[in-house]
């Protein structure tokens, strides 16, 4: 196995006004992702902690939206009859329909619940089980209609810092005949890893991380949850589903294990007074060397005068930053995974 955890220690020396102008050293760590070789920068000083934001005014002003139960079946688009004759997919409280403002070939929205707003600790495994079941059905039926659509993202953007204008919890389901940059990077590097080693990168990684025990969080069924060595966002947690590349082949138990890991992560975020997040499940059919991956990151919490976490480093230098040492995050989050 050629998995290497390579890191560089950088250090900045300065005379601090907080310590009577004594010289202090502030370390930064640059880590190289063992698969993609992408660099991540881990900053070791903490951002100021915030109190929990009270969303009640925002919720009152915006409730009765297009996704609320009284409107969702009247005011949202319907699928083409050739793809989904009944127009929308409904499972439990979740409702799936085409996105009025798509960004690719097939863009759908899955409204997750009747509630217009949920705090992070109020998301339940059942909410995601129903939401993912709707997403899966949309993907299956779309692929029956157009089998070239192999590349799918099932994502959630929560609150304004996460890029969502609508408060009501929902998923984005996006399918295309071509991969995104990230999919391309994952496929390319997993496939060259296989050529060189004759083994699946994801299986090797899980085995190593389990052995090391510093970043491996928990196993739910055949979903492995871990903190990545080189995170690409704040408080990043990953899950990988053994034996699957696409969400379309997942059984009910595997969907439940994914849902459980998301909810556990959100409970931890809530405990840290975070409120905004993104996740993305990357689902690709017909690729033997890829294994289904979900990445969850927190965004800077919504609050008055909130701080964006996407600076010139991320936007213009493609150098992603994280604000907690991955091994510390793993230690802190473990108790939230029952
Ligand atoms: Zn609503």
Short mmCIF file of C-alpha atoms and ligand atoms in Angstrom, two decimals:
data_model
loop_
_atom_site.label_atom_id
_atom_site.label_comp_id
_atom_site.label_asym_id
_atom_site.label_seq_id
_atom_site.Cartn_x
_atom_site.Cartn_y
_atom_site.Cartn_z
CA UNK A 1 0.00 0.00 0.00
CA UNK A 2 1.32 3.40 -0.90
CA UNK A 3 -0.93 5.57 1.28
CA UNK A 4 1.27 8.28 2.80
CA UNK A 5 0.20 11.00 5.21
CA UNK A 6 2.56 13.78 4.20
CA UNK A 7 2.63 17.09 6.04
CA UNK A 8 4.67 20.28 6.25
CA UNK A 9 5.02 22.34 9.41
CA UNK A 10 5.14 26.07 8.83
CA UNK A 11 5.81 28.56 11.59
CA UNK A 12 5.35 32.27 11.93
CA UNK A 13 7.29 34.21 14.61
CA UNK A 14 6.13 37.59 15.83
CA UNK A 15 6.16 39.85 18.90
CA UNK A 16 2.65 39.73 20.34
CA UNK A 17 0.88 42.75 21.85
CA UNK A 18 -1.21 40.21 23.81
CA UNK A 19 1.94 39.02 25.64
CA UNK A 20 3.79 42.28 26.32
CA UNK A 21 5.47 42.07 22.87
CA UNK A 22 7.25 38.82 23.71
CA UNK A 23 8.18 36.69 20.71
CA UNK A 24 5.64 33.95 20.02
CA UNK A 25 5.52 31.20 17.37
CA UNK A 26 2.27 30.36 15.57
CA UNK A 27 2.31 27.02 13.75
CA UNK A 28 0.35 26.14 10.59
CA UNK A 29 0.25 22.68 9.06
CA UNK A 30 -0.02 21.97 5.35
CA UNK A 31 -1.26 18.45 4.67
CA UNK A 32 -1.26 16.61 1.34
CA UNK A 33 -4.28 14.44 0.59
CA UNK A 34 -2.97 10.85 0.16
CA UNK A 35 -5.19 10.24 -2.88
CA UNK A 36 -5.61 13.50 -4.78
CA UNK A 37 -2.38 15.22 -3.58
CA UNK A 38 -4.43 18.36 -2.94
CA UNK A 39 -2.99 20.65 -0.25
CA UNK A 40 -4.99 21.71 2.82
CA UNK A 41 -3.91 24.26 5.36
CA UNK A 42 -4.78 23.69 8.99
CA UNK A 43 -4.81 26.83 11.07
CA UNK A 44 -4.28 26.35 14.78
CA UNK A 45 -5.75 29.56 16.18
CA UNK A 46 -9.45 29.49 16.95
CA UNK A 47 -12.09 31.75 15.42
CA UNK A 48 -14.09 33.62 18.08
CA UNK A 49 -16.89 31.45 19.46
CA UNK A 50 -20.45 32.69 19.03
CA UNK A 51 -23.65 32.30 20.99
CA UNK A 52 -26.55 30.35 19.45
CA UNK A 53 -28.43 32.53 16.95
CA UNK A 54 -32.18 32.95 17.49
CA UNK A 55 -33.89 32.19 14.18
CA UNK A 56 -37.48 32.90 15.29
CA UNK A 57 -37.83 36.29 13.54
CA UNK A 58 -36.35 34.94 10.31
CA UNK A 59 -38.65 31.90 10.46
CA UNK A 60 -41.77 34.04 11.06
CA UNK A 61 -40.94 36.36 8.16
CA UNK A 62 -40.34 33.58 5.64
CA UNK A 63 -42.80 30.81 6.58
CA UNK A 64 -45.45 29.79 4.07
CA UNK A 65 -42.72 29.37 1.42
CA UNK A 66 -43.00 27.29 -1.80
CA UNK A 67 -41.70 24.26 0.13
CA UNK A 68 -44.20 24.50 3.00
CA UNK A 69 -46.86 21.73 2.97
CA UNK A 70 -49.72 24.05 1.86
CA UNK A 71 -47.78 25.11 -1.27
CA UNK A 72 -45.42 22.31 -2.25
CA UNK A 73 -47.94 20.36 -4.36
CA UNK A 74 -49.41 23.53 -5.94
CA UNK A 75 -46.45 25.77 -6.68
CA UNK A 76 -43.48 23.54 -7.52
CA UNK A 77 -42.61 22.16 -11.01
CA UNK A 78 -43.39 18.63 -12.19
CA UNK A 79 -41.17 16.09 -13.96
CA UNK A 80 -41.65 15.30 -17.66
CA UNK A 81 -44.32 12.60 -18.11
CA UNK A 82 -41.76 10.37 -19.93
CA UNK A 83 -39.56 10.30 -16.81
CA UNK A 84 -41.93 10.43 -13.83
CA UNK A 85 -45.57 10.26 -15.00
CA UNK A 86 -46.97 11.14 -11.57
CA UNK A 87 -45.11 14.49 -11.72
CA UNK A 88 -43.44 14.38 -8.31
CA UNK A 89 -42.03 11.66 -6.02
CA UNK A 90 -43.39 11.50 -2.47
CA UNK A 91 -42.12 9.17 0.26
CA UNK A 92 -43.22 9.88 3.84
CA UNK A 93 -42.90 13.63 4.33
CA UNK A 94 -40.30 14.09 1.57
CA UNK A 95 -41.32 15.48 -1.83
CA UNK A 96 -39.09 15.54 -4.94
CA UNK A 97 -39.62 17.68 -8.06
CA UNK A 98 -37.52 19.40 -10.75
CA UNK A 99 -35.56 22.51 -9.77
CA UNK A 100 -36.99 25.63 -11.41
CA UNK A 101 -33.44 27.00 -11.53
CA UNK A 102 -31.30 23.99 -12.55
CA UNK A 103 -27.53 24.10 -13.01
CA UNK A 104 -27.05 21.06 -15.25
CA UNK A 105 -28.90 18.37 -17.20
CA UNK A 106 -31.13 17.04 -14.42
CA UNK A 107 -31.62 19.19 -11.35
CA UNK A 108 -34.14 18.29 -8.69
CA UNK A 109 -35.09 19.48 -5.24
CA UNK A 110 -36.18 17.19 -2.43
CA UNK A 111 -38.09 18.98 0.35
CA UNK A 112 -37.19 17.05 3.51
CA UNK A 113 -39.95 17.83 5.99
CA UNK A 114 -43.13 19.75 6.75
CA UNK A 115 -41.33 22.08 9.16
CA UNK A 116 -40.24 25.36 7.58
CA UNK A 117 -37.11 25.43 9.76
CA UNK A 118 -35.17 22.97 11.89
CA UNK A 119 -32.29 23.62 14.24
CA UNK A 120 -29.40 21.21 13.62
CA UNK A 121 -30.29 19.02 16.62
CA UNK A 122 -33.85 18.61 15.28
CA UNK A 123 -32.86 16.71 12.11
CA UNK A 124 -33.69 13.01 12.58
CA UNK A 125 -32.43 9.90 10.75
CA UNK A 126 -36.00 9.37 9.39
CA UNK A 127 -35.91 12.78 7.68
CA UNK A 128 -32.79 11.81 5.72
CA UNK A 129 -33.96 8.23 5.10
CA UNK A 130 -37.09 9.57 3.40
CA UNK A 131 -35.18 12.31 1.57
CA UNK A 132 -32.54 9.92 0.23
CA UNK A 133 -35.23 7.40 -0.78
CA UNK A 134 -36.86 10.10 -2.91
CA UNK A 135 -33.47 11.11 -4.38
CA UNK A 136 -32.71 7.47 -5.19
CA UNK A 137 -36.04 7.04 -6.96
CA UNK A 138 -35.47 10.22 -9.02
CA UNK A 139 -31.99 8.99 -10.01
CA UNK A 140 -33.20 5.47 -10.92
CA UNK A 141 -36.04 6.74 -13.06
CA UNK A 142 -33.91 9.41 -14.75
CA UNK A 143 -31.22 6.82 -15.55
CA UNK A 144 -33.86 4.49 -17.02
CA UNK A 145 -34.81 7.38 -19.30
CA UNK A 146 -31.24 8.59 -19.97
CA UNK A 147 -28.57 5.96 -19.05
CA UNK A 148 -25.70 8.33 -19.92
CA UNK A 149 -26.43 10.35 -16.80
CA UNK A 150 -23.93 8.53 -14.56
CA UNK A 151 -22.66 11.41 -12.42
CA UNK A 152 -24.83 12.49 -9.49
CA UNK A 153 -24.58 14.75 -6.47
CA UNK A 154 -27.05 14.61 -3.61
CA UNK A 155 -26.30 17.71 -1.60
CA UNK A 156 -27.63 19.91 1.11
CA UNK A 157 -26.86 23.61 1.45
CA UNK A 158 -28.23 24.83 4.77
CA UNK A 159 -28.78 28.52 5.55
CA UNK A 160 -27.33 31.57 3.79
CA UNK A 161 -23.64 30.89 4.59
CA UNK A 162 -24.17 27.42 3.02
CA UNK A 163 -25.47 29.10 -0.15
CA UNK A 164 -29.20 28.51 0.33
CA UNK A 165 -31.71 31.33 -0.07
CA UNK A 166 -34.56 29.14 1.22
CA UNK A 167 -34.70 28.30 4.90
CA UNK A 168 -36.96 25.24 4.48
CA UNK A 169 -34.70 22.12 4.67
CA UNK A 170 -34.18 20.52 1.25
CA UNK A 171 -31.72 18.49 -0.80
CA UNK A 172 -30.37 19.20 -4.27
CA UNK A 173 -30.14 16.19 -6.61
CA UNK A 174 -28.07 16.94 -9.70
CA UNK A 175 -27.24 14.51 -12.51
CA UNK A 176 -25.06 15.04 -15.58
CA UNK A 177 -23.44 13.02 -18.38
CA UNK A 178 -20.06 14.58 -17.46
CA UNK A 179 -18.27 14.65 -14.07
CA UNK A 180 -17.60 17.72 -11.89
CA UNK A 181 -14.00 18.75 -11.19
CA UNK A 182 -14.08 16.88 -7.87
CA UNK A 183 -15.53 13.71 -9.44
CA UNK A 184 -12.89 13.84 -12.16
CA UNK A 185 -10.14 14.22 -9.56
CA UNK A 186 -11.49 11.33 -7.43
CA UNK A 187 -11.98 9.00 -10.42
CA UNK A 188 -8.59 9.77 -11.94
CA UNK A 189 -6.65 9.31 -8.74
CA UNK A 190 -8.59 6.20 -7.57
CA UNK A 191 -8.05 4.59 -10.94
CA UNK A 192 -4.31 5.32 -11.05
CA UNK A 193 -4.02 4.07 -7.45
CA UNK A 194 -5.61 0.81 -8.61
CA UNK A 195 -3.25 0.54 -11.59
CA UNK A 196 -0.23 0.95 -9.30
CA UNK A 197 -1.36 -1.17 -6.35
CA UNK A 198 -3.99 -3.57 -7.64
CA UNK A 199 -6.25 -2.63 -4.69
CA UNK A 200 -9.12 -0.26 -4.05
CA UNK A 201 -7.85 2.97 -2.44
CA UNK A 202 -10.93 3.34 -0.22
CA UNK A 203 -10.60 -0.17 1.20
CA UNK A 204 -6.90 0.41 1.95
CA UNK A 205 -7.58 3.82 3.50
CA UNK A 206 -10.28 2.49 5.83
CA UNK A 207 -8.02 -0.37 6.92
CA UNK A 208 -5.16 2.04 7.71
CA UNK A 209 -7.39 4.59 9.46
CA UNK A 210 -9.03 1.85 11.55
CA UNK A 211 -5.58 0.62 12.57
CA UNK A 212 -4.29 4.10 13.45
CA UNK A 213 -7.51 4.97 15.32
CA UNK A 214 -6.79 8.73 15.29
CA UNK A 215 -9.25 9.79 12.61
CA UNK A 216 -11.61 6.80 12.30
CA UNK A 217 -14.89 7.69 14.02
CA UNK A 218 -17.30 4.75 13.71
CA UNK A 219 -18.73 2.05 11.51
CA UNK A 220 -22.51 1.97 10.97
CA UNK A 221 -23.39 -1.15 8.97
CA UNK A 222 -21.04 -0.96 6.00
CA UNK A 223 -20.66 2.83 6.13
CA UNK A 224 -17.30 3.94 7.51
CA UNK A 225 -17.17 7.40 9.13
CA UNK A 226 -13.87 9.23 9.50
CA UNK A 227 -12.21 12.64 9.61
CA UNK A 228 -10.04 13.11 6.52
CA UNK A 229 -6.29 13.62 6.99
CA UNK A 230 -6.35 16.70 4.72
CA UNK A 231 -9.78 18.34 5.15
CA UNK A 232 -11.21 20.52 2.41
CA UNK A 233 -13.45 22.49 4.76
CA UNK A 234 -14.21 23.29 8.39
CA UNK A 235 -15.05 20.36 10.70
CA UNK A 236 -15.13 17.96 7.76
CA UNK A 237 -16.52 14.47 8.33
CA UNK A 238 -16.53 11.81 5.59
CA UNK A 239 -18.49 8.61 5.13
CA UNK A 240 -17.70 5.90 2.60
CA UNK A 241 -20.06 3.06 1.73
CA UNK A 242 -18.23 -0.23 1.26
CA UNK A 243 -19.09 -2.10 -1.93
CA UNK A 244 -20.99 0.72 -3.69
CA UNK A 245 -20.07 3.51 -6.10
CA UNK A 246 -23.60 4.70 -6.74
CA UNK A 247 -26.47 5.50 -4.41
CA UNK A 248 -28.81 3.58 -6.72
CA UNK A 249 -27.59 0.20 -5.43
CA UNK A 250 -27.95 1.02 -1.71
CA UNK A 251 -30.32 -1.05 0.42
CA UNK A 252 -32.58 0.45 3.10
CA UNK A 253 -30.07 -0.37 5.87
CA UNK A 254 -27.27 1.45 4.04
CA UNK A 255 -29.45 4.54 3.55
CA UNK A 256 -30.24 4.38 7.28
CA UNK A 257 -26.52 4.21 8.15
CA UNK A 258 -25.81 7.28 5.99
CA UNK A 259 -28.70 9.15 7.63
CA UNK A 260 -27.45 8.23 11.12
CA UNK A 261 -23.95 9.56 10.41
CA UNK A 262 -25.29 12.87 9.06
CA UNK A 263 -27.54 13.38 12.07
CA UNK A 264 -24.68 12.53 14.47
CA UNK A 265 -22.44 15.09 12.76
CA UNK A 266 -25.16 17.78 12.87
CA UNK A 267 -25.67 17.18 16.61
CA UNK A 268 -21.96 17.80 17.14
CA UNK A 269 -22.11 20.99 15.03
CA UNK A 270 -25.09 22.18 17.07
CA UNK A 271 -23.18 21.55 20.30
CA UNK A 272 -20.40 23.81 18.93
CA UNK A 273 -22.98 26.57 18.20
CA UNK A 274 -22.56 26.08 14.45
CA UNK A 275 -25.73 26.32 12.37
CA UNK A 276 -24.85 26.30 8.67
CA UNK A 277 -23.41 23.37 6.71
CA UNK A 278 -22.99 21.71 3.33
CA UNK A 279 -22.85 18.06 2.45
CA UNK A 280 -22.50 16.27 -0.81
CA UNK A 281 -22.87 12.59 -1.63
CA UNK A 282 -20.89 11.82 -4.78
CA UNK A 283 -22.58 8.97 -6.62
CA UNK A 284 -21.06 7.55 -9.81
CA UNK A 285 -22.29 4.49 -11.72
CA UNK A 286 -20.11 2.07 -13.67
CA UNK A 287 -16.73 2.91 -12.07
CA UNK A 288 -15.08 -0.14 -10.50
CA UNK A 289 -12.40 1.83 -8.59
CA UNK A 290 -14.61 4.42 -6.96
CA UNK A 291 -16.45 4.04 -3.64
CA UNK A 292 -19.48 6.18 -2.68
CA UNK A 293 -18.34 9.15 -0.60
CA UNK A 294 -20.15 11.75 1.47
CA UNK A 295 -18.37 14.86 2.74
CA UNK A 296 -19.96 17.10 5.39
CA UNK A 297 -18.51 20.50 6.32
CA UNK A 298 -19.67 23.26 8.62
CA UNK A 299 -19.79 26.86 7.39
CA UNK A 300 -19.25 29.94 9.52
CA UNK A 301 -22.43 30.25 11.58
CA UNK A 302 -25.20 32.57 10.50
CA UNK A 303 -25.32 35.61 12.78
CA UNK A 304 -25.40 39.40 12.34
CA UNK A 305 -22.23 40.54 10.51
CA UNK A 306 -21.25 36.94 9.93
CA UNK A 307 -17.81 36.10 8.62
CA UNK A 308 -17.41 34.28 5.30
CA UNK A 309 -15.00 31.35 5.46
CA UNK A 310 -14.12 31.52 1.75
CA UNK A 311 -11.15 33.90 1.56
CA UNK A 312 -8.57 34.63 -1.16
CA UNK A 313 -6.84 31.42 -0.02
CA UNK A 314 -9.76 29.21 -1.10
CA UNK A 315 -11.23 31.33 -3.89
CA UNK A 316 -8.03 32.37 -5.67
CA UNK A 317 -5.24 30.07 -4.50
CA UNK A 318 -7.25 26.80 -4.42
CA UNK A 319 -5.71 26.18 -0.96
CA UNK A 320 -8.43 24.90 1.34
CA UNK A 321 -8.32 25.62 5.03
CA UNK A 322 -9.61 23.96 8.17
CA UNK A 323 -9.69 25.37 11.68
CA UNK A 324 -9.40 22.26 13.81
CA UNK A 325 -6.73 19.57 13.82
CA UNK A 326 -8.41 16.47 12.29
CA UNK A 327 -7.30 14.16 15.11
CA UNK A 328 -8.84 16.55 17.68
CA UNK A 329 -12.09 16.69 15.72
CA UNK A 330 -12.24 12.89 15.63
CA UNK A 331 -11.72 12.72 19.40
CA UNK A 332 -14.44 15.34 20.03
CA UNK A 333 -17.06 13.95 17.64
CA UNK A 334 -16.82 10.24 18.53
CA UNK A 335 -19.29 10.42 21.45
CA UNK A 336 -21.93 11.82 19.03
CA UNK A 337 -21.81 8.58 16.97
CA UNK A 338 -23.79 6.13 19.14
ZN1 LIG B 1 -41.35 26.57 4.13
#
